[in-house]
mmCIF file of N, CA and C in Angstrom:
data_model
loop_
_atom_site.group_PDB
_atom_site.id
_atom_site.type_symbol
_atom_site.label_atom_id
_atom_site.label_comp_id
_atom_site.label_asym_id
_atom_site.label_seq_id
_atom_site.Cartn_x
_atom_site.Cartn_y
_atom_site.Cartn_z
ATOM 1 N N UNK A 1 -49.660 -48.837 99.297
ATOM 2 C CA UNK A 1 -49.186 -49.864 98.377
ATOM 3 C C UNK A 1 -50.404 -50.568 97.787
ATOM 4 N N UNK A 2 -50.514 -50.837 96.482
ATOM 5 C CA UNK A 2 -51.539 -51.703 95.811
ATOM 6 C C UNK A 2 -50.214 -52.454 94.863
ATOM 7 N N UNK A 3 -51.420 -53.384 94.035
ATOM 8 C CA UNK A 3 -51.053 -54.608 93.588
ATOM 9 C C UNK A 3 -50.743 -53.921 92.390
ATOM 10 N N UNK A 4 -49.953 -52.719 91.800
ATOM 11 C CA UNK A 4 -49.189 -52.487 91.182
ATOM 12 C C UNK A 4 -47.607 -51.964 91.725
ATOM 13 N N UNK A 5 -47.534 -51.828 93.091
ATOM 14 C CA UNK A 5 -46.338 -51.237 93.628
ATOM 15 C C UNK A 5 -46.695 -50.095 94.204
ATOM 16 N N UNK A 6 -45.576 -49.580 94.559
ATOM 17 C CA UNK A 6 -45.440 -48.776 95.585
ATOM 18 C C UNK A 6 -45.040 -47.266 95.031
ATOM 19 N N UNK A 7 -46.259 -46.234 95.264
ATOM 20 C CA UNK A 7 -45.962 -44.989 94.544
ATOM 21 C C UNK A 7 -46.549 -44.155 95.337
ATOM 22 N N UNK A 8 -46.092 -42.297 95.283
ATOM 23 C CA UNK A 8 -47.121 -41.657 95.828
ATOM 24 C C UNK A 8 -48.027 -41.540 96.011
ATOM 25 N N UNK A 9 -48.749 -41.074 96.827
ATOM 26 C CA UNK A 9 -50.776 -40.952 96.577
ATOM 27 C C UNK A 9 -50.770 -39.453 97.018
ATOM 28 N N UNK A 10 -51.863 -39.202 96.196
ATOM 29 C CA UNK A 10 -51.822 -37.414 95.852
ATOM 30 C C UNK A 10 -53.007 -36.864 95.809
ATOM 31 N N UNK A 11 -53.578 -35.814 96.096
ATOM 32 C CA UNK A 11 -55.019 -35.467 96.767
ATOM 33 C C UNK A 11 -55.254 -34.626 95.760
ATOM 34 N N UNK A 12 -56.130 -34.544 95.418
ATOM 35 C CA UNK A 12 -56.974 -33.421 94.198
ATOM 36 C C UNK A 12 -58.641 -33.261 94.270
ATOM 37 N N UNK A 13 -58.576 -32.081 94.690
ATOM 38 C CA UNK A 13 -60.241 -31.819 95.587
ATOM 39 C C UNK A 13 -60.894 -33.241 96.504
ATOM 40 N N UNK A 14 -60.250 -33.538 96.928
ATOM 41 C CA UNK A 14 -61.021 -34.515 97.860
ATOM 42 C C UNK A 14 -60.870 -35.983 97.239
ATOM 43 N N UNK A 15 -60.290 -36.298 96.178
ATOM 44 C CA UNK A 15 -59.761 -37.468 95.024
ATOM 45 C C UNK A 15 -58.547 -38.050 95.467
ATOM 46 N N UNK A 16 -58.537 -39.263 95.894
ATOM 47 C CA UNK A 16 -57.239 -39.714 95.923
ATOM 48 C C UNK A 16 -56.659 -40.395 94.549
ATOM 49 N N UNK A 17 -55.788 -39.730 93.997
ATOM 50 C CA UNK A 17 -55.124 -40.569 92.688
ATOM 51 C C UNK A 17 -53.943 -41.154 93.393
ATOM 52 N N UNK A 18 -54.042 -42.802 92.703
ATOM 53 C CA UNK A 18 -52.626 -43.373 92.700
ATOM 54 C C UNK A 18 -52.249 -43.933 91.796
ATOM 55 N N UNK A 19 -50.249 -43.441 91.767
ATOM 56 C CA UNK A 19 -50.026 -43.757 89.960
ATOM 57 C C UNK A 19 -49.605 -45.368 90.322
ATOM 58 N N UNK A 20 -49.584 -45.869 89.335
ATOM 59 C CA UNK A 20 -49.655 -47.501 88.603
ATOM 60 C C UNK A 20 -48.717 -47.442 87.493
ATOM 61 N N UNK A 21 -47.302 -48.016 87.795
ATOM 62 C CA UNK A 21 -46.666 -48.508 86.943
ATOM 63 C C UNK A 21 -46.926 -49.311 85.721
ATOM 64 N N UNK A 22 -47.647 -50.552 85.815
ATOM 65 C CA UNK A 22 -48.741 -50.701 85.149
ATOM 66 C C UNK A 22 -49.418 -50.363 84.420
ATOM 67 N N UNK A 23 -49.699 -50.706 82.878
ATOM 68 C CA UNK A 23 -50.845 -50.136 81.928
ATOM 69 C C UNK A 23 -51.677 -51.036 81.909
ATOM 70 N N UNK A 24 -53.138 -50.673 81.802
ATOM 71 C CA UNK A 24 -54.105 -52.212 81.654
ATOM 72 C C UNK A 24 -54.315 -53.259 82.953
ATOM 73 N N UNK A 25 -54.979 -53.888 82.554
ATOM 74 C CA UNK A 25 -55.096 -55.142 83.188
ATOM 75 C C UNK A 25 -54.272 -56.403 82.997
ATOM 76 N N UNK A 26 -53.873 -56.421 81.966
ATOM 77 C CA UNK A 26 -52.750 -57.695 81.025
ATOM 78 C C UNK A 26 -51.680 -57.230 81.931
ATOM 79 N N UNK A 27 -51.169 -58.653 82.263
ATOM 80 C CA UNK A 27 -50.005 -58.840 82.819
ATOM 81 C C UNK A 27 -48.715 -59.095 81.365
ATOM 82 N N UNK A 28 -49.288 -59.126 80.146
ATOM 83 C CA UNK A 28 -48.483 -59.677 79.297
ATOM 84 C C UNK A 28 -47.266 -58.141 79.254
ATOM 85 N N UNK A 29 -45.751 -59.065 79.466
ATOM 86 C CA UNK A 29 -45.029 -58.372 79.164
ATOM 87 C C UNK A 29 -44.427 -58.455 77.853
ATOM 88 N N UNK A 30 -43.645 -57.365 76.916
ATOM 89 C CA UNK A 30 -43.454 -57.999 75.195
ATOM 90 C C UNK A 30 -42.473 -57.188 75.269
ATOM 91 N N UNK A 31 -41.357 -57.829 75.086
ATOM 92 C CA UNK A 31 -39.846 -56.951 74.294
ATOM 93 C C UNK A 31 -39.657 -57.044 72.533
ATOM 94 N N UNK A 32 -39.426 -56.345 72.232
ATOM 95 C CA UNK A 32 -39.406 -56.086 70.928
ATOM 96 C C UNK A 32 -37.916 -55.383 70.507
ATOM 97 N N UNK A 33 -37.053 -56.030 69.807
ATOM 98 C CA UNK A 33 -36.371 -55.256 68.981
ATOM 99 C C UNK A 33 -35.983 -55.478 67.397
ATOM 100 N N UNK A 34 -36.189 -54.719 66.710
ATOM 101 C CA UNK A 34 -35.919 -54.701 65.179
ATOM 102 C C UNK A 34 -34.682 -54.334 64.902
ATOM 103 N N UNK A 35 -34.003 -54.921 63.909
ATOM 104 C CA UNK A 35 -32.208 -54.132 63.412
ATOM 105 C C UNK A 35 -32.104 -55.384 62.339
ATOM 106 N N UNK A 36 -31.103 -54.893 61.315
ATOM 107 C CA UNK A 36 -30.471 -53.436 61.762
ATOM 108 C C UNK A 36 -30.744 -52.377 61.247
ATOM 109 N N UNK A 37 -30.771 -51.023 61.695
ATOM 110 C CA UNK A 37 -31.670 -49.863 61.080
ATOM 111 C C UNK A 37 -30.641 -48.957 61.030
ATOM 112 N N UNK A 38 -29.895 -48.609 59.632
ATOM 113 C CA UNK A 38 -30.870 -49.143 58.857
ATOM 114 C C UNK A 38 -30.385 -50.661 57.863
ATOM 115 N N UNK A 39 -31.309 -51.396 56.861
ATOM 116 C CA UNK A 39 -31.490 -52.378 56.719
ATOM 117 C C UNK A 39 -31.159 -52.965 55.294
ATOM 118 N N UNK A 40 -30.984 -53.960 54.944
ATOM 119 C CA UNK A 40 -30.415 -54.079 53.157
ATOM 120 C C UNK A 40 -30.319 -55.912 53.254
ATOM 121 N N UNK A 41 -31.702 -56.470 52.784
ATOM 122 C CA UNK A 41 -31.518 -57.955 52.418
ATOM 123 C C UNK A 41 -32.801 -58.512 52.916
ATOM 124 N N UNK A 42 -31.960 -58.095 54.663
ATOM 125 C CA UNK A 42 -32.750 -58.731 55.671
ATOM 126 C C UNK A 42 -32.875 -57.945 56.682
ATOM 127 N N UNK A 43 -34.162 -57.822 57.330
ATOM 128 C CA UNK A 43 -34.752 -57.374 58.321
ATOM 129 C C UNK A 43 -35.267 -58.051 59.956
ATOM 130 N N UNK A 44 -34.403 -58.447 61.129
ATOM 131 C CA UNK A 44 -34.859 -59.297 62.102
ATOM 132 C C UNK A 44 -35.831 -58.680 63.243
ATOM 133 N N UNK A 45 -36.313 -59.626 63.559
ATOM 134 C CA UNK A 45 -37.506 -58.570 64.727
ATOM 135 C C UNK A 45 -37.290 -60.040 65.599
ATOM 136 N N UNK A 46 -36.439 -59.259 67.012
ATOM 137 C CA UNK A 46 -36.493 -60.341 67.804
ATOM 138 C C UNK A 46 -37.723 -59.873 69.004
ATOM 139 N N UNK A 47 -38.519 -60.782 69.476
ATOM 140 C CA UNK A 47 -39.352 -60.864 70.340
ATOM 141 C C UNK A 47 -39.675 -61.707 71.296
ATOM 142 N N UNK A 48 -39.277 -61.240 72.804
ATOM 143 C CA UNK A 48 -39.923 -61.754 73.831
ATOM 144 C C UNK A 48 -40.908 -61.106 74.733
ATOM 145 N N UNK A 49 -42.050 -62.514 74.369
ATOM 146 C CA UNK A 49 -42.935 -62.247 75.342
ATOM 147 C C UNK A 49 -43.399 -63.485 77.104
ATOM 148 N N UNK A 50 -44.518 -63.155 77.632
ATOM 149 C CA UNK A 50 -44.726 -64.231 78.461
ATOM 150 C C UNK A 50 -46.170 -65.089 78.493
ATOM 151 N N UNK A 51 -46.520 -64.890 77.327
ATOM 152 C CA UNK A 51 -47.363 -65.843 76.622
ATOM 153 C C UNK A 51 -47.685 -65.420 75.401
ATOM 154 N N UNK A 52 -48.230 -67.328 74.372
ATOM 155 C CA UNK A 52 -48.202 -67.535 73.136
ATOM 156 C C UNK A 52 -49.353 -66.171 72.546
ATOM 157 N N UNK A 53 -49.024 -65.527 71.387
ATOM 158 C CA UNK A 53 -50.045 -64.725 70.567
ATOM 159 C C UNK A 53 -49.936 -64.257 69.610
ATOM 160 N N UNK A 54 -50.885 -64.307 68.580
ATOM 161 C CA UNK A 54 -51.203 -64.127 66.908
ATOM 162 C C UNK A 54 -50.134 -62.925 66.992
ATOM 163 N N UNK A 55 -49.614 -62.935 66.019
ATOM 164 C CA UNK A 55 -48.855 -61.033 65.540
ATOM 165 C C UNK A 55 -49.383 -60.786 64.203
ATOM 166 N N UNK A 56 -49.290 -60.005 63.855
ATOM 167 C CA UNK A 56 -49.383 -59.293 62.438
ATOM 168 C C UNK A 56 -47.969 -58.144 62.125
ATOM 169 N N UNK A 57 -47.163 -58.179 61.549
ATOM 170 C CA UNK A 57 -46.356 -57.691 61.013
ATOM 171 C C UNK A 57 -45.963 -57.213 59.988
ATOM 172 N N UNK A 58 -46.689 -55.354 59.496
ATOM 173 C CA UNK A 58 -46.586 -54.896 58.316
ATOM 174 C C UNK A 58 -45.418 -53.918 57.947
ATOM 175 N N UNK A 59 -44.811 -53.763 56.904
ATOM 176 C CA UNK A 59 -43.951 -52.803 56.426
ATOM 177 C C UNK A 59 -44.668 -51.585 55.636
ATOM 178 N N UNK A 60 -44.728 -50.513 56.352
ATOM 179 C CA UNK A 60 -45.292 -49.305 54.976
ATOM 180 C C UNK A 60 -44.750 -48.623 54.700
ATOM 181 N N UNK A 61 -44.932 -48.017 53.562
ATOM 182 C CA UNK A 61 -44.224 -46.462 53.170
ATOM 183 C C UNK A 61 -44.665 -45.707 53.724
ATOM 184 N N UNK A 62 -44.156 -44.543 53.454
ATOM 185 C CA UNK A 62 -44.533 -43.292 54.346
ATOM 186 C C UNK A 62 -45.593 -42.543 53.599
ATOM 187 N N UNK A 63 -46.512 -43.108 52.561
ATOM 188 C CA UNK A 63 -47.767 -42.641 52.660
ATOM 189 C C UNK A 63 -48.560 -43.917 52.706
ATOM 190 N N UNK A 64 -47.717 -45.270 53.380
ATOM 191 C CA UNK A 64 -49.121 -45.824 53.636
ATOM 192 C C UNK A 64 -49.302 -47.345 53.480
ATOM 193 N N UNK A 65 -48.688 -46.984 51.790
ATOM 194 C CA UNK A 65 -49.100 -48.123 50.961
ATOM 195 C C UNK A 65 -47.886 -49.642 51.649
ATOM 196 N N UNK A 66 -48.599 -50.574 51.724
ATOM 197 C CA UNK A 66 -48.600 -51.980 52.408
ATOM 198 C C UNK A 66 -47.309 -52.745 51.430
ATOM 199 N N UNK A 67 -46.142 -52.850 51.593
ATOM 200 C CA UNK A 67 -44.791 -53.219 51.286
ATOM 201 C C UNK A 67 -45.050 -54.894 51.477
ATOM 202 N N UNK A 68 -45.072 -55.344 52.468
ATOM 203 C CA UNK A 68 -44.859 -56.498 52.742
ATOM 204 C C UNK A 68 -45.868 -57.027 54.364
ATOM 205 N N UNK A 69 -46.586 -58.089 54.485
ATOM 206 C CA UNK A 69 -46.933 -58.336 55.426
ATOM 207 C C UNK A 69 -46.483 -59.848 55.745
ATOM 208 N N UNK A 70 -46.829 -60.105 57.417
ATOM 209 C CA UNK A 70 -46.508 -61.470 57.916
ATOM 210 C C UNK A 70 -47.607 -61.799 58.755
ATOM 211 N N UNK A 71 -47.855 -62.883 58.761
ATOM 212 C CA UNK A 71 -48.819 -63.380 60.009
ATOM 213 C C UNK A 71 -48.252 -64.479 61.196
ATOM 214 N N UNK A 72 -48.123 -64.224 62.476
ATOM 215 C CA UNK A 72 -46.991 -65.299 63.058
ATOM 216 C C UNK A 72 -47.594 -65.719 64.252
ATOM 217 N N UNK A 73 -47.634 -66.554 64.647
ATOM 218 C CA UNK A 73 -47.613 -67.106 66.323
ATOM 219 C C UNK A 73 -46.577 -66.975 67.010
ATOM 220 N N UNK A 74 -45.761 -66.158 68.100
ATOM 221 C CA UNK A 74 -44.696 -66.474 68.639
ATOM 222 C C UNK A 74 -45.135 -67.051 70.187
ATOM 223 N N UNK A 75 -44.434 -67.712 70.357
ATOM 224 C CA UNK A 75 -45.111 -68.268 71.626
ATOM 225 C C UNK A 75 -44.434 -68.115 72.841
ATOM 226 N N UNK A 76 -44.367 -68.218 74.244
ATOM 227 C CA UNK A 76 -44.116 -67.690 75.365
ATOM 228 C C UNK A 76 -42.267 -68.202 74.921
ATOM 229 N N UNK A 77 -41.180 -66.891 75.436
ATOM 230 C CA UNK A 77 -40.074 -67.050 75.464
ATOM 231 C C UNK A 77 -39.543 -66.064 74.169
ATOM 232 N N UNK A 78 -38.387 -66.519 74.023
ATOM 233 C CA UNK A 78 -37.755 -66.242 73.024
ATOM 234 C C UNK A 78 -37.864 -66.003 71.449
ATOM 235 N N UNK A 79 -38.327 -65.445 70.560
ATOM 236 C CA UNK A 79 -38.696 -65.810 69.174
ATOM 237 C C UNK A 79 -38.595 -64.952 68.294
ATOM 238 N N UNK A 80 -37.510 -65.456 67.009
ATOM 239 C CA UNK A 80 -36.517 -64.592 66.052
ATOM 240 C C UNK A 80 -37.230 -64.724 64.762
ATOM 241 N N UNK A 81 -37.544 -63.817 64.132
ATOM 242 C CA UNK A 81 -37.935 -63.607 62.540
ATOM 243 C C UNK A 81 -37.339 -62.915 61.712
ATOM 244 N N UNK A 82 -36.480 -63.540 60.673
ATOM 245 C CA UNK A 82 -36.120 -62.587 59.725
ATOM 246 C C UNK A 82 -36.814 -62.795 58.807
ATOM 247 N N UNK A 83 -37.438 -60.997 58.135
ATOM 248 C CA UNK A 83 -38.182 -60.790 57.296
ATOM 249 C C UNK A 83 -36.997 -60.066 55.766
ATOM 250 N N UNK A 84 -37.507 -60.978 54.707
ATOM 251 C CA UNK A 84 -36.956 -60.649 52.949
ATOM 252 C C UNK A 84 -37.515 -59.169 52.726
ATOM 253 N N UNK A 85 -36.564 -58.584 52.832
ATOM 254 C CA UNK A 85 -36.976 -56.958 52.339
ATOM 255 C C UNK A 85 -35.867 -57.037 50.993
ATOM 256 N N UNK A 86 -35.398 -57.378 50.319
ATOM 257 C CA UNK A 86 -34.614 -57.509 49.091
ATOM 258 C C UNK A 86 -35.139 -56.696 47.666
ATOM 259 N N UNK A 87 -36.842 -57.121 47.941
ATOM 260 C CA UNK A 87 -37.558 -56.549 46.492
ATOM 261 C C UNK A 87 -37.817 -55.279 47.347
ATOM 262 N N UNK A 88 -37.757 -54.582 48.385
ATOM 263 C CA UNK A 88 -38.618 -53.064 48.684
ATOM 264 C C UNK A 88 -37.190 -52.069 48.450
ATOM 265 N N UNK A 89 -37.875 -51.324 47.714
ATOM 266 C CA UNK A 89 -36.999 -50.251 46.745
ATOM 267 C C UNK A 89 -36.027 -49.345 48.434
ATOM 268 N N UNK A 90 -35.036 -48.983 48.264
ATOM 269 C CA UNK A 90 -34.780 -47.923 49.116
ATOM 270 C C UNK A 90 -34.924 -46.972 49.705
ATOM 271 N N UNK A 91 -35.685 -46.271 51.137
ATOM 272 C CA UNK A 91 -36.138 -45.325 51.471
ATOM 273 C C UNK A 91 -36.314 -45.989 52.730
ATOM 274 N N UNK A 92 -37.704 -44.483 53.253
ATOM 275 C CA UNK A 92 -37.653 -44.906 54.958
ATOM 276 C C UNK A 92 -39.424 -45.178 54.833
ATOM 277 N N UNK A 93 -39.277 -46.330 55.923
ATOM 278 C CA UNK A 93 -40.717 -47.311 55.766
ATOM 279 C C UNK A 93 -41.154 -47.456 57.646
ATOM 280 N N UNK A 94 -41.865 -47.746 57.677
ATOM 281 C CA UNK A 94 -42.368 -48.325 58.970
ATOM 282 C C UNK A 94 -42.696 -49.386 59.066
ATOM 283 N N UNK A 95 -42.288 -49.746 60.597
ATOM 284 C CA UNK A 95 -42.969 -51.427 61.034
ATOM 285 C C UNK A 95 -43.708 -51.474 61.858
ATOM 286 N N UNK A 96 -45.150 -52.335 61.712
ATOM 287 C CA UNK A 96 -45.760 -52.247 62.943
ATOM 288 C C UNK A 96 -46.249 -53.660 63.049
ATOM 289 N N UNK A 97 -45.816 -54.023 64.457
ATOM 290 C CA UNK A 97 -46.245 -55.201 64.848
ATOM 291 C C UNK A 97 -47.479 -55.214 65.954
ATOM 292 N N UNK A 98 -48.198 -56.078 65.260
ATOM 293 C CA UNK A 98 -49.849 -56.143 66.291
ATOM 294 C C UNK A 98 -50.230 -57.410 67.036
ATOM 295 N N UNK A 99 -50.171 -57.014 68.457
ATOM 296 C CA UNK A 99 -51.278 -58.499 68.738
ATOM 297 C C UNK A 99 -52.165 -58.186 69.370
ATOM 298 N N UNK A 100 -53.291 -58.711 69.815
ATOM 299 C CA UNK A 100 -54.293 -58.590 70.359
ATOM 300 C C UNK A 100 -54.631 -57.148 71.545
ATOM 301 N N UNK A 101 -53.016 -57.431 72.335
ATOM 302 C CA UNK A 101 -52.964 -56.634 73.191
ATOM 303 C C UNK A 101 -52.058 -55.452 73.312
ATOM 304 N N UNK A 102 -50.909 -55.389 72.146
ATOM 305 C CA UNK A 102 -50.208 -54.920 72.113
ATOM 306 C C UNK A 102 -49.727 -53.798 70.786
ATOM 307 N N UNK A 103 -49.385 -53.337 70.433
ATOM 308 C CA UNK A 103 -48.744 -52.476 69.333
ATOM 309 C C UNK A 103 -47.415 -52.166 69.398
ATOM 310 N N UNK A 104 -46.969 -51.780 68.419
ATOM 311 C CA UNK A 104 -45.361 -51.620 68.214
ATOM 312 C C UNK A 104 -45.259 -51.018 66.632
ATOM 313 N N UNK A 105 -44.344 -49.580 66.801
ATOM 314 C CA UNK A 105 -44.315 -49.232 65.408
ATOM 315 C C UNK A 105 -43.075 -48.239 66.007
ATOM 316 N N UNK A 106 -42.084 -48.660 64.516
ATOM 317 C CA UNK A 106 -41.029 -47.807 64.111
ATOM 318 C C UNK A 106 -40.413 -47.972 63.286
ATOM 319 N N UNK A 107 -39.311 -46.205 63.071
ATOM 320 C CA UNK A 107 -39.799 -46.657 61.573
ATOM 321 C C UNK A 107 -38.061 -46.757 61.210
ATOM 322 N N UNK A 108 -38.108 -47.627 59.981
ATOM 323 C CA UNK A 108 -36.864 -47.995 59.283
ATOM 324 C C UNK A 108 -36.626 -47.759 58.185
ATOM 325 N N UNK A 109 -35.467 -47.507 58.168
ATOM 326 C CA UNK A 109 -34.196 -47.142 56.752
ATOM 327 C C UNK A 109 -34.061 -48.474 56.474
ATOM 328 N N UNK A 110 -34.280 -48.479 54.821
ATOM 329 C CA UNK A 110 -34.249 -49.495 53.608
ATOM 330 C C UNK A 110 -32.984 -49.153 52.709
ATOM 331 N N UNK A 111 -31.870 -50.014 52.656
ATOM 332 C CA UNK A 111 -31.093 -48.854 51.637
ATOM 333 C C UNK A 111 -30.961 -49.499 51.149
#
């Protein structure tokens, strides 16, 4: 047992590997969900995390080009954003949300 939990330990030439539930060192946990997908007006991205941090939140097309961006603080708990997609023409786009420690991308129907 280590200070990620409790998992096999497994021998490889003389190597002890043990797996870690766990990615990283950050304890920060982040739920993310976007809907509805697909989307027409308005776009919500609800997010909980367990502490405050910068996001960046872009919409692209599928070759690229930069639709719409946001810059946000959400801070420890609960925290709802609906984003104006009204002017982005119809098709399928991606979202990717960034913070320091984290990433998040998928992709959405605009109709």
């Amino acid at each position: 047992e280590n200070n990620c939990g409790t998992s096999p330990l497994r021998s490889l030439t003389g190597i002890n590997i043990q797996s870690c539930p766990k990615f990283g060192e950050d304890d920060t946990e982040t739920s993310i969900s976007v809907f509805p997908n697909p989307a027409h007006g308005l776009l919500t991205v609800n997010l909980q995390n367990n502490k405050t941090a910068n996001y960046l939140i872009q919409i692209k097309d599928a070759a690229g080009r930069l639709m719409t961006v946001e810059s946000r603080t959400f801070n420890t708990g609960f925290n709802h954003l609906d984003i104006d997609i009204s002017h982005i023409a119809t098709g399928i786009y991606f979202i990717t949300i960034d913070s320091d420690n984290n990433s998040y991308q998928t992709k959405i129907v605009i109709e």
